[in-house]
PDB file of N, CA and C in Angstrom:
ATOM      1  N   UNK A1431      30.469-103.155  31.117  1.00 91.00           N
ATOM      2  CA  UNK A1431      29.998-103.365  32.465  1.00 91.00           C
ATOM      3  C   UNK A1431      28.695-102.579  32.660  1.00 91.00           C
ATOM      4  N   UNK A1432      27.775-103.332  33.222  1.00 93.00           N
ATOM      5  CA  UNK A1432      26.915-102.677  33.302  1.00 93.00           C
ATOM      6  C   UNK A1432      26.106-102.355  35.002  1.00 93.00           C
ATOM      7  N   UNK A1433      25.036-101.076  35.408  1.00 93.00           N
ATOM      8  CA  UNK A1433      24.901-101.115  36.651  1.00 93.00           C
ATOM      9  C   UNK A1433      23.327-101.715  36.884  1.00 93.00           C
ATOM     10  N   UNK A1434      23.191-102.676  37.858  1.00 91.00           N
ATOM     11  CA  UNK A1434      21.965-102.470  38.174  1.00 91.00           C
ATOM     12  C   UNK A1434      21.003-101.154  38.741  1.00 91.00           C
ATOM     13  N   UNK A1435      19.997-101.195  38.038  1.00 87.00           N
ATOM     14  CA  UNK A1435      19.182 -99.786  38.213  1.00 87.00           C
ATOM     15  C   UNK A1435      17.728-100.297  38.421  1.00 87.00           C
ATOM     16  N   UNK A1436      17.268-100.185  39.949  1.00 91.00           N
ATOM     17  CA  UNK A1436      15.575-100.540  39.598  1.00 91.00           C
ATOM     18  C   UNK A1436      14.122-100.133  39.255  1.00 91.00           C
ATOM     19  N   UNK A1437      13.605-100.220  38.343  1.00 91.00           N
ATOM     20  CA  UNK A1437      12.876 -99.934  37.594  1.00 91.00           C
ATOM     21  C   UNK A1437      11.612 -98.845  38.763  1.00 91.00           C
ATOM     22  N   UNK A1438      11.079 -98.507  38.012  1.00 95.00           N
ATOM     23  CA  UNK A1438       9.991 -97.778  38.787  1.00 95.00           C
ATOM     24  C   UNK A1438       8.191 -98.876  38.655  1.00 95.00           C
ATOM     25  N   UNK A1439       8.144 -98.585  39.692  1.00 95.00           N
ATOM     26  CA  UNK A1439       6.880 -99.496  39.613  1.00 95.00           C
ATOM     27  C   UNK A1439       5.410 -99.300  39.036  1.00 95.00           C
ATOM     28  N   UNK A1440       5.353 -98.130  38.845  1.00 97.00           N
ATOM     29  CA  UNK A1440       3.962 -97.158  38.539  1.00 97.00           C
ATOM     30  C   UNK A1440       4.419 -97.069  36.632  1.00 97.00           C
ATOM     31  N   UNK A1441       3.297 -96.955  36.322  1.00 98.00           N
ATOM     32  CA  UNK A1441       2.931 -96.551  35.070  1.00 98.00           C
ATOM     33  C   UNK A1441       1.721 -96.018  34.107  1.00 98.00           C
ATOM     34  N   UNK A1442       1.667 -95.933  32.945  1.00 98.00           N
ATOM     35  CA  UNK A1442       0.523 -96.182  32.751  1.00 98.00           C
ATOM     36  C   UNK A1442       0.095 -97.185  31.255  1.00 98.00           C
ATOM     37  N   UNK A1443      -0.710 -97.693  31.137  1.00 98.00           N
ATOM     38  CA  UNK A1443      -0.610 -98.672  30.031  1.00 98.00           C
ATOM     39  C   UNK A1443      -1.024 -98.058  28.667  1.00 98.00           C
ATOM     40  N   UNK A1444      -0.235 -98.428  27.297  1.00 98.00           N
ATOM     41  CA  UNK A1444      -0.253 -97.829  26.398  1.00 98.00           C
ATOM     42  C   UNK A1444      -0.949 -98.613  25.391  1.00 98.00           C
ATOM     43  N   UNK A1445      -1.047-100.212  25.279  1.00 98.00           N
ATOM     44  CA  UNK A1445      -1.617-100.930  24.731  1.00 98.00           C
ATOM     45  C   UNK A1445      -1.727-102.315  25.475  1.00 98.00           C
ATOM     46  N   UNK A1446      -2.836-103.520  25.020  1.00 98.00           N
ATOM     47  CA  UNK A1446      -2.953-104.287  25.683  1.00 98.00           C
ATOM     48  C   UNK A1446      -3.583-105.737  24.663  1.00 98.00           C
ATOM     49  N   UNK A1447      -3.586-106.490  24.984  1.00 97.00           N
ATOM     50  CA  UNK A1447      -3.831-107.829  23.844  1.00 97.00           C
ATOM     51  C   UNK A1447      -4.663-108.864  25.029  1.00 97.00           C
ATOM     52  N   UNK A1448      -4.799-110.231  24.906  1.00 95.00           N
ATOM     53  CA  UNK A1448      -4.974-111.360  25.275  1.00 95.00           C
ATOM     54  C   UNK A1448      -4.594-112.460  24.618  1.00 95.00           C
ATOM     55  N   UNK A1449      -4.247-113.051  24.602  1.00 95.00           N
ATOM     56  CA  UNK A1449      -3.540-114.386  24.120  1.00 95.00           C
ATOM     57  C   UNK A1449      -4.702-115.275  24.400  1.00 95.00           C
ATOM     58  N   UNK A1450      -5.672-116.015  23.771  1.00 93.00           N
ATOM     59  CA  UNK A1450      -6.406-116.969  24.204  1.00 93.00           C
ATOM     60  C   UNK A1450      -5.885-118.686  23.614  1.00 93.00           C
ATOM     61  N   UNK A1451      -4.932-118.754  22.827  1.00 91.00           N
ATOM     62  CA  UNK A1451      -4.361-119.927  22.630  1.00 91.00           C
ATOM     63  C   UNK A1451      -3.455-120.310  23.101  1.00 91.00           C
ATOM     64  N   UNK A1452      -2.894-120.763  24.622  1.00 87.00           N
ATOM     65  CA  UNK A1452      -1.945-120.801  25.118  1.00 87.00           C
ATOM     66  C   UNK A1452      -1.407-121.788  25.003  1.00 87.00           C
ATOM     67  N   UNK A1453       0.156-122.322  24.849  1.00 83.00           N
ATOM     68  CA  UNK A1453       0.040-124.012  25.228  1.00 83.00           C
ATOM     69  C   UNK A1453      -0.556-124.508  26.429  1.00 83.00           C
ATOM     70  N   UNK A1454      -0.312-126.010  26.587  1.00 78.00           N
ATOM     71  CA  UNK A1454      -0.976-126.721  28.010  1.00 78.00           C
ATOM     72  C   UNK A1454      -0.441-126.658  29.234  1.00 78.00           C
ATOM     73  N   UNK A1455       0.844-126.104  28.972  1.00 73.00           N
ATOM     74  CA  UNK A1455       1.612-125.591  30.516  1.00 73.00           C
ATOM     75  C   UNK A1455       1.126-124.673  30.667  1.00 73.00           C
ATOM     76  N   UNK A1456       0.733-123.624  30.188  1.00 77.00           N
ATOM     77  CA  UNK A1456       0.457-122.377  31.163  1.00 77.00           C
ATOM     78  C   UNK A1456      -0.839-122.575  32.012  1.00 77.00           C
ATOM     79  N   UNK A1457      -1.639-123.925  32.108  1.00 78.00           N
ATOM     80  CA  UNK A1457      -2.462-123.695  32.552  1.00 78.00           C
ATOM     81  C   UNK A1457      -3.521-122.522  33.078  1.00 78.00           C
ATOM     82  N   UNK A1458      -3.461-121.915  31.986  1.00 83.00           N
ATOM     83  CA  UNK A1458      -4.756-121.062  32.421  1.00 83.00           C
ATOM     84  C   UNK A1458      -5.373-120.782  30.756  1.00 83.00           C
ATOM     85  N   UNK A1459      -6.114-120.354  31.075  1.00 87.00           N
ATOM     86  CA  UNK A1459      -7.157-120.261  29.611  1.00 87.00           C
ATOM     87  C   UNK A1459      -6.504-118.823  28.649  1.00 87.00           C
ATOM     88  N   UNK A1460      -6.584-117.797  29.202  1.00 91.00           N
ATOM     89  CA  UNK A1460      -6.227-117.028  28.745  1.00 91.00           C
ATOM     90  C   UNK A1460      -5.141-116.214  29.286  1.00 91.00           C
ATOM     91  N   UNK A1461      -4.521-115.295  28.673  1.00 93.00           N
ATOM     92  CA  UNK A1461      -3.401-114.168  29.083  1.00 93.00           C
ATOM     93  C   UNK A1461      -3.594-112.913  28.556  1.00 93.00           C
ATOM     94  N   UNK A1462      -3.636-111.872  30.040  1.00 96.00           N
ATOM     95  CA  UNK A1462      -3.561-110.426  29.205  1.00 96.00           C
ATOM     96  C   UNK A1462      -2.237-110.272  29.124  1.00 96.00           C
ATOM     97  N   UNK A1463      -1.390-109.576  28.082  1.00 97.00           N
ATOM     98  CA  UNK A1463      -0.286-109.012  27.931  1.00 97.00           C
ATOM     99  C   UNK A1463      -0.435-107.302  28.022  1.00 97.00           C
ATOM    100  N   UNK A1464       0.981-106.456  28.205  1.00 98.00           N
ATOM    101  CA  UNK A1464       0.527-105.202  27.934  1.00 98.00           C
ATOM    102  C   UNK A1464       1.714-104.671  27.669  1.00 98.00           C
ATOM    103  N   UNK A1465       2.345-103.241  27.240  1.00 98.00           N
ATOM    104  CA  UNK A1465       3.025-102.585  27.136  1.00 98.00           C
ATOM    105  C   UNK A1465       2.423-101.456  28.083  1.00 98.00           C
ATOM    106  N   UNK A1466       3.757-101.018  28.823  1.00 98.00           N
ATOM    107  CA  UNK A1466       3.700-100.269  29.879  1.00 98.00           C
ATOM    108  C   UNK A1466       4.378 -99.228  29.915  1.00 98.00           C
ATOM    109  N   UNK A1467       4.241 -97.923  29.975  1.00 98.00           N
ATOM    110  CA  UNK A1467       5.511 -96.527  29.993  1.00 98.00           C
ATOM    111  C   UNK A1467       5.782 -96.541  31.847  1.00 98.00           C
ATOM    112  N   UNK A1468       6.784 -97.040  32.490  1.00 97.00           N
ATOM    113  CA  UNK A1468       6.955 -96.465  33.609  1.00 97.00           C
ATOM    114  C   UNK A1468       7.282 -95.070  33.588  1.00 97.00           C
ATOM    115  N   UNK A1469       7.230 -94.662  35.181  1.00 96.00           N
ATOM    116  CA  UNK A1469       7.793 -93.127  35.603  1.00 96.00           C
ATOM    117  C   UNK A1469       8.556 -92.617  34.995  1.00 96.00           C
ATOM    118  N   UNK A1470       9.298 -93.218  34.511  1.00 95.00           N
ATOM    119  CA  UNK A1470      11.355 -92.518  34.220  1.00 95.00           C
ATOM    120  C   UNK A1470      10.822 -92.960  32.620  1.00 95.00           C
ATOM    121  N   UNK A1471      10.208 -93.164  31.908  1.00 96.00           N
ATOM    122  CA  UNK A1471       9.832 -93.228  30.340  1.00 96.00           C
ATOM    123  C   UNK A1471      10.089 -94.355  30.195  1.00 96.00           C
ATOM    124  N   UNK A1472      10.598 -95.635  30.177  1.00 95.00           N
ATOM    125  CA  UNK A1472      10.910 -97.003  30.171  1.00 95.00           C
ATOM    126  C   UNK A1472       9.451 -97.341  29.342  1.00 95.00           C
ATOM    127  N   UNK A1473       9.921 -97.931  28.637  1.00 97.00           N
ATOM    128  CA  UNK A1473       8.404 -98.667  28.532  1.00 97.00           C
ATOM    129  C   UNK A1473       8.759-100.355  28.733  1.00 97.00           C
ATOM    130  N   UNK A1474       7.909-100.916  29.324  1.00 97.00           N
ATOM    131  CA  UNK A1474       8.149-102.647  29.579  1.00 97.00           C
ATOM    132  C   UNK A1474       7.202-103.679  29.153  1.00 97.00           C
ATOM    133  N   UNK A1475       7.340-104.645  28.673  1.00 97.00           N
ATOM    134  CA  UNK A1475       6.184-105.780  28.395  1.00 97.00           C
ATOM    135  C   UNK A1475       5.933-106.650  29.367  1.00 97.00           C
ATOM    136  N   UNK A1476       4.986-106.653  29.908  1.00 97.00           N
ATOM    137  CA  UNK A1476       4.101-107.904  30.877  1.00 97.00           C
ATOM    138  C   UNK A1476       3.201-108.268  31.148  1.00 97.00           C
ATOM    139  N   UNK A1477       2.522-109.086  31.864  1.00 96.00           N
ATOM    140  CA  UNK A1477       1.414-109.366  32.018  1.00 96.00           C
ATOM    141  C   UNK A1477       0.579-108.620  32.766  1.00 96.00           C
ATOM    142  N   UNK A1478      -0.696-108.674  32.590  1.00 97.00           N
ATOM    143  CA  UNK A1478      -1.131-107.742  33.228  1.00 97.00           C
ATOM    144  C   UNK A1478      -2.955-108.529  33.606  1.00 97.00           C
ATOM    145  N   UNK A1479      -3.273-108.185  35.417  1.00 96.00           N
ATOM    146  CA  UNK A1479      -4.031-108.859  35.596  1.00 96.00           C
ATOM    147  C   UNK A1479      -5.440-107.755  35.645  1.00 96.00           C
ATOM    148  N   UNK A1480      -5.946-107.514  34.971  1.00 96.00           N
ATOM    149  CA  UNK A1480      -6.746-106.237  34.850  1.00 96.00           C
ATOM    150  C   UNK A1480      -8.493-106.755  34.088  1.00 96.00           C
ATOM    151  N   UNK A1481      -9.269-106.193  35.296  1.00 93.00           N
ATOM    152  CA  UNK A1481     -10.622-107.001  34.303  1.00 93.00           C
ATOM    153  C   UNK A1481     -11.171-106.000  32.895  1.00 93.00           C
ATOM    154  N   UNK A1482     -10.845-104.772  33.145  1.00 95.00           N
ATOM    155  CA  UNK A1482     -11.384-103.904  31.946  1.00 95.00           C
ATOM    156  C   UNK A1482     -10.169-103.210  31.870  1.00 95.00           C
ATOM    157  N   UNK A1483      -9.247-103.043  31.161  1.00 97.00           N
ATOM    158  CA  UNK A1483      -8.135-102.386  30.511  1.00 97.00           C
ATOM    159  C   UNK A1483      -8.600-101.250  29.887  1.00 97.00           C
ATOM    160  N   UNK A1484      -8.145-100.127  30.045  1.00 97.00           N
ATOM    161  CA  UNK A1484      -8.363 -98.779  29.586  1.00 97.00           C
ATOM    162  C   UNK A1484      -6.676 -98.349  29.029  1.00 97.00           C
ATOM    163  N   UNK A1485      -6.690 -97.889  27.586  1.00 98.00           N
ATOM    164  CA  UNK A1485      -5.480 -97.102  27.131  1.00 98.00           C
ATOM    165  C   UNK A1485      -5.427 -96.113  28.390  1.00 98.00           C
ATOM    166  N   UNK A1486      -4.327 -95.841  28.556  1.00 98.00           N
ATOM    167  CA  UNK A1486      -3.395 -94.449  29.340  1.00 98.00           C
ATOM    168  C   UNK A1486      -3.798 -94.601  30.729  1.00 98.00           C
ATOM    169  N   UNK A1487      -4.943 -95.912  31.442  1.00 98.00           N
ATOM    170  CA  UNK A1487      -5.131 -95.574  32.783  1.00 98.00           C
ATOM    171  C   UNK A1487      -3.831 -96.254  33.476  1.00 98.00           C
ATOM    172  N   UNK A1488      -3.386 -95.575  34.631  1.00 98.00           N
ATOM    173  CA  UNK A1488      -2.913 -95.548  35.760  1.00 98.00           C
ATOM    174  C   UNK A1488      -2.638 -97.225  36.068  1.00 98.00           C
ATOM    175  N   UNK A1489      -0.940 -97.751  36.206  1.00 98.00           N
ATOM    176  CA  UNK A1489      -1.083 -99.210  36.598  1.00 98.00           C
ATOM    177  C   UNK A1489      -0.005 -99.459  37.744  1.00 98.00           C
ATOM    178  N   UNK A1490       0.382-100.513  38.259  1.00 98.00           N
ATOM    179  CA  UNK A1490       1.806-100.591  38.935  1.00 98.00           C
ATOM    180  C   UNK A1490       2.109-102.186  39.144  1.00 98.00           C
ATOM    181  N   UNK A1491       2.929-102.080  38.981  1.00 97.00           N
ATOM    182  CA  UNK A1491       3.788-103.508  38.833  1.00 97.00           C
ATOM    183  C   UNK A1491       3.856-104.762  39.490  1.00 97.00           C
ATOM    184  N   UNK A1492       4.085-105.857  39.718  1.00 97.00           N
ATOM    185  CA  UNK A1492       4.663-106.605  40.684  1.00 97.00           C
ATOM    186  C   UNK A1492       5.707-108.006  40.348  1.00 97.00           C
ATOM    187  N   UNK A1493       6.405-108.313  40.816  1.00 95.00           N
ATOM    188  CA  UNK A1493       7.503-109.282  40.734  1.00 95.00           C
ATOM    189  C   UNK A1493       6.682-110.700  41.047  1.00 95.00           C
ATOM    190  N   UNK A1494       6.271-111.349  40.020  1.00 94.00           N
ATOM    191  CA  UNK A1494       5.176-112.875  39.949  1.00 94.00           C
ATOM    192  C   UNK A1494       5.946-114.079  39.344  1.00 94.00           C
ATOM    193  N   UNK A1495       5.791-115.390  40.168  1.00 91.00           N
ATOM    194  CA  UNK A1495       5.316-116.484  39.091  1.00 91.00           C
ATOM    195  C   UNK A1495       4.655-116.093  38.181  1.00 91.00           C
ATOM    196  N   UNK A1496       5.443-116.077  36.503  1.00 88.00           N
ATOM    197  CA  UNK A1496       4.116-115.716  35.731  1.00 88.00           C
ATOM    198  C   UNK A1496       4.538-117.269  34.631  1.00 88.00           C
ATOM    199  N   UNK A1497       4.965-118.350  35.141  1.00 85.00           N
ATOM    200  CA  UNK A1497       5.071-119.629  34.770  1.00 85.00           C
ATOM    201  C   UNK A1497       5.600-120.358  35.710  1.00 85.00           C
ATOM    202  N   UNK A1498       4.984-121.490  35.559  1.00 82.00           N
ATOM    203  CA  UNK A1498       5.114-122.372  36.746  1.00 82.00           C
ATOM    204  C   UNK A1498       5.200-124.054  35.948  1.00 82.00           C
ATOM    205  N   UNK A1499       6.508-124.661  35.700  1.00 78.00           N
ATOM    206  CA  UNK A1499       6.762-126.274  35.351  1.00 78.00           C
ATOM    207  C   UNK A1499       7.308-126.632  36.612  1.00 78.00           C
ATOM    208  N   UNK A1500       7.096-127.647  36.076  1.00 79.00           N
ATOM    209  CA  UNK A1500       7.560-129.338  37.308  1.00 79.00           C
ATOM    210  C   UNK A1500       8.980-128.755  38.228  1.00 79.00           C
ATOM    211  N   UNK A1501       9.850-128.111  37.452  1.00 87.00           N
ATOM    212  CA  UNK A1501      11.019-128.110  38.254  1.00 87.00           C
ATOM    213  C   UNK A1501      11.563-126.986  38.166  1.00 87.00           C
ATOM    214  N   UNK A1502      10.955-126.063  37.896  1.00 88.00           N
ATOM    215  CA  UNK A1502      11.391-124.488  37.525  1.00 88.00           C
ATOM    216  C   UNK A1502      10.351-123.076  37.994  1.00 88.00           C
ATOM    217  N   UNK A1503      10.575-122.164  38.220  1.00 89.00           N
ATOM    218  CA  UNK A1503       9.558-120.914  38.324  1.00 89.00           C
ATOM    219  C   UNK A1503      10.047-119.640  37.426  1.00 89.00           C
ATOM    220  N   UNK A1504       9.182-119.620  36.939  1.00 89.00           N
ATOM    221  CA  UNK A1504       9.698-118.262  35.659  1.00 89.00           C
ATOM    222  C   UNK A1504       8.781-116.794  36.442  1.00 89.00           C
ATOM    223  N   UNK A1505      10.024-115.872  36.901  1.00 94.00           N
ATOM    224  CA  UNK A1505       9.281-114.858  37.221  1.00 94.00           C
ATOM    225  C   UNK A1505       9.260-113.709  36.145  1.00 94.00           C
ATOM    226  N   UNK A1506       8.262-112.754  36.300  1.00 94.00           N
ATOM    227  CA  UNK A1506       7.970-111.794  35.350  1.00 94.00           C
ATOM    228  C   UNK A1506       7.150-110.144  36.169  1.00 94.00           C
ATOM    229  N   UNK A1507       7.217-109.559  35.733  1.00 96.00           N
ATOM    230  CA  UNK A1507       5.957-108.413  35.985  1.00 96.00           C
ATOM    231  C   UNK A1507       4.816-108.731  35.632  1.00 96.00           C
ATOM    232  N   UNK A1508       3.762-108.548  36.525  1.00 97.00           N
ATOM    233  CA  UNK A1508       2.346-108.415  35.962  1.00 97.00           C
ATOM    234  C   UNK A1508       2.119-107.267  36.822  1.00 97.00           C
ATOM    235  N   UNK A1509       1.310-106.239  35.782  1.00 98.00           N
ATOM    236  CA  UNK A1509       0.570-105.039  36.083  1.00 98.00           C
ATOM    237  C   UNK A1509      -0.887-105.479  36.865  1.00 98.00           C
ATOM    238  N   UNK A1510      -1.464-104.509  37.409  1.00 98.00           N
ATOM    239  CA  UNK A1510      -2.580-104.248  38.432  1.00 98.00           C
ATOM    240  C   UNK A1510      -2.928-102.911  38.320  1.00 98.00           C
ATOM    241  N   UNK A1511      -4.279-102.536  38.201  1.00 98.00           N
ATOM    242  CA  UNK A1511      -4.541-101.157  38.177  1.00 98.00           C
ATOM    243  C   UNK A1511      -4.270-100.864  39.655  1.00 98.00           C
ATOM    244  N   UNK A1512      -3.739 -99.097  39.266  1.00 96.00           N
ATOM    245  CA  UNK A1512      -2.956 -98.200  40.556  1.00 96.00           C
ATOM    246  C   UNK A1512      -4.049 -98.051  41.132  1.00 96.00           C
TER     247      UNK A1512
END
């Protein structure tokens, strides 16, 4: 059994990529991805909407559409600088 526990929203980013070959659903050209250390040490993978990404700067979270088909919504985290 397990408890729900909610995550902390702040972090800071430890590494970061772009995906520029996406399939044709994601409609958009590119994707930043990132690995994230929250507050409490967690580290998490998500997207992240950031125009210049810096290792170790300061980020915080949010609960997104981060896919969108015909009959479904896929939510995810995407980071934002703090």
């Amino acid at each position: 059994e397990f408890d729900t526990v909610p995550l902390p929203r702040k972090g800071k980013l430890l590494t970061f990529t772009t995906v520029h070959n996406l399939p044709p659903d994601f409609n958009v050209a590119k994707l930043g991805l990132g690995i994230v250390e929250l507050e409490n040490g967690v580290r998490i993978t998500g997207q992240h909407k950031i125009p210049n990404p810096k290792l170790g700067m300061p980020v915080v979270g949010r609960i997104e559409i981060v896919r969108e088909a015909e009959y479904s919504k896929n939510y995810g985290i995407v980071f934002y600088p703090a």
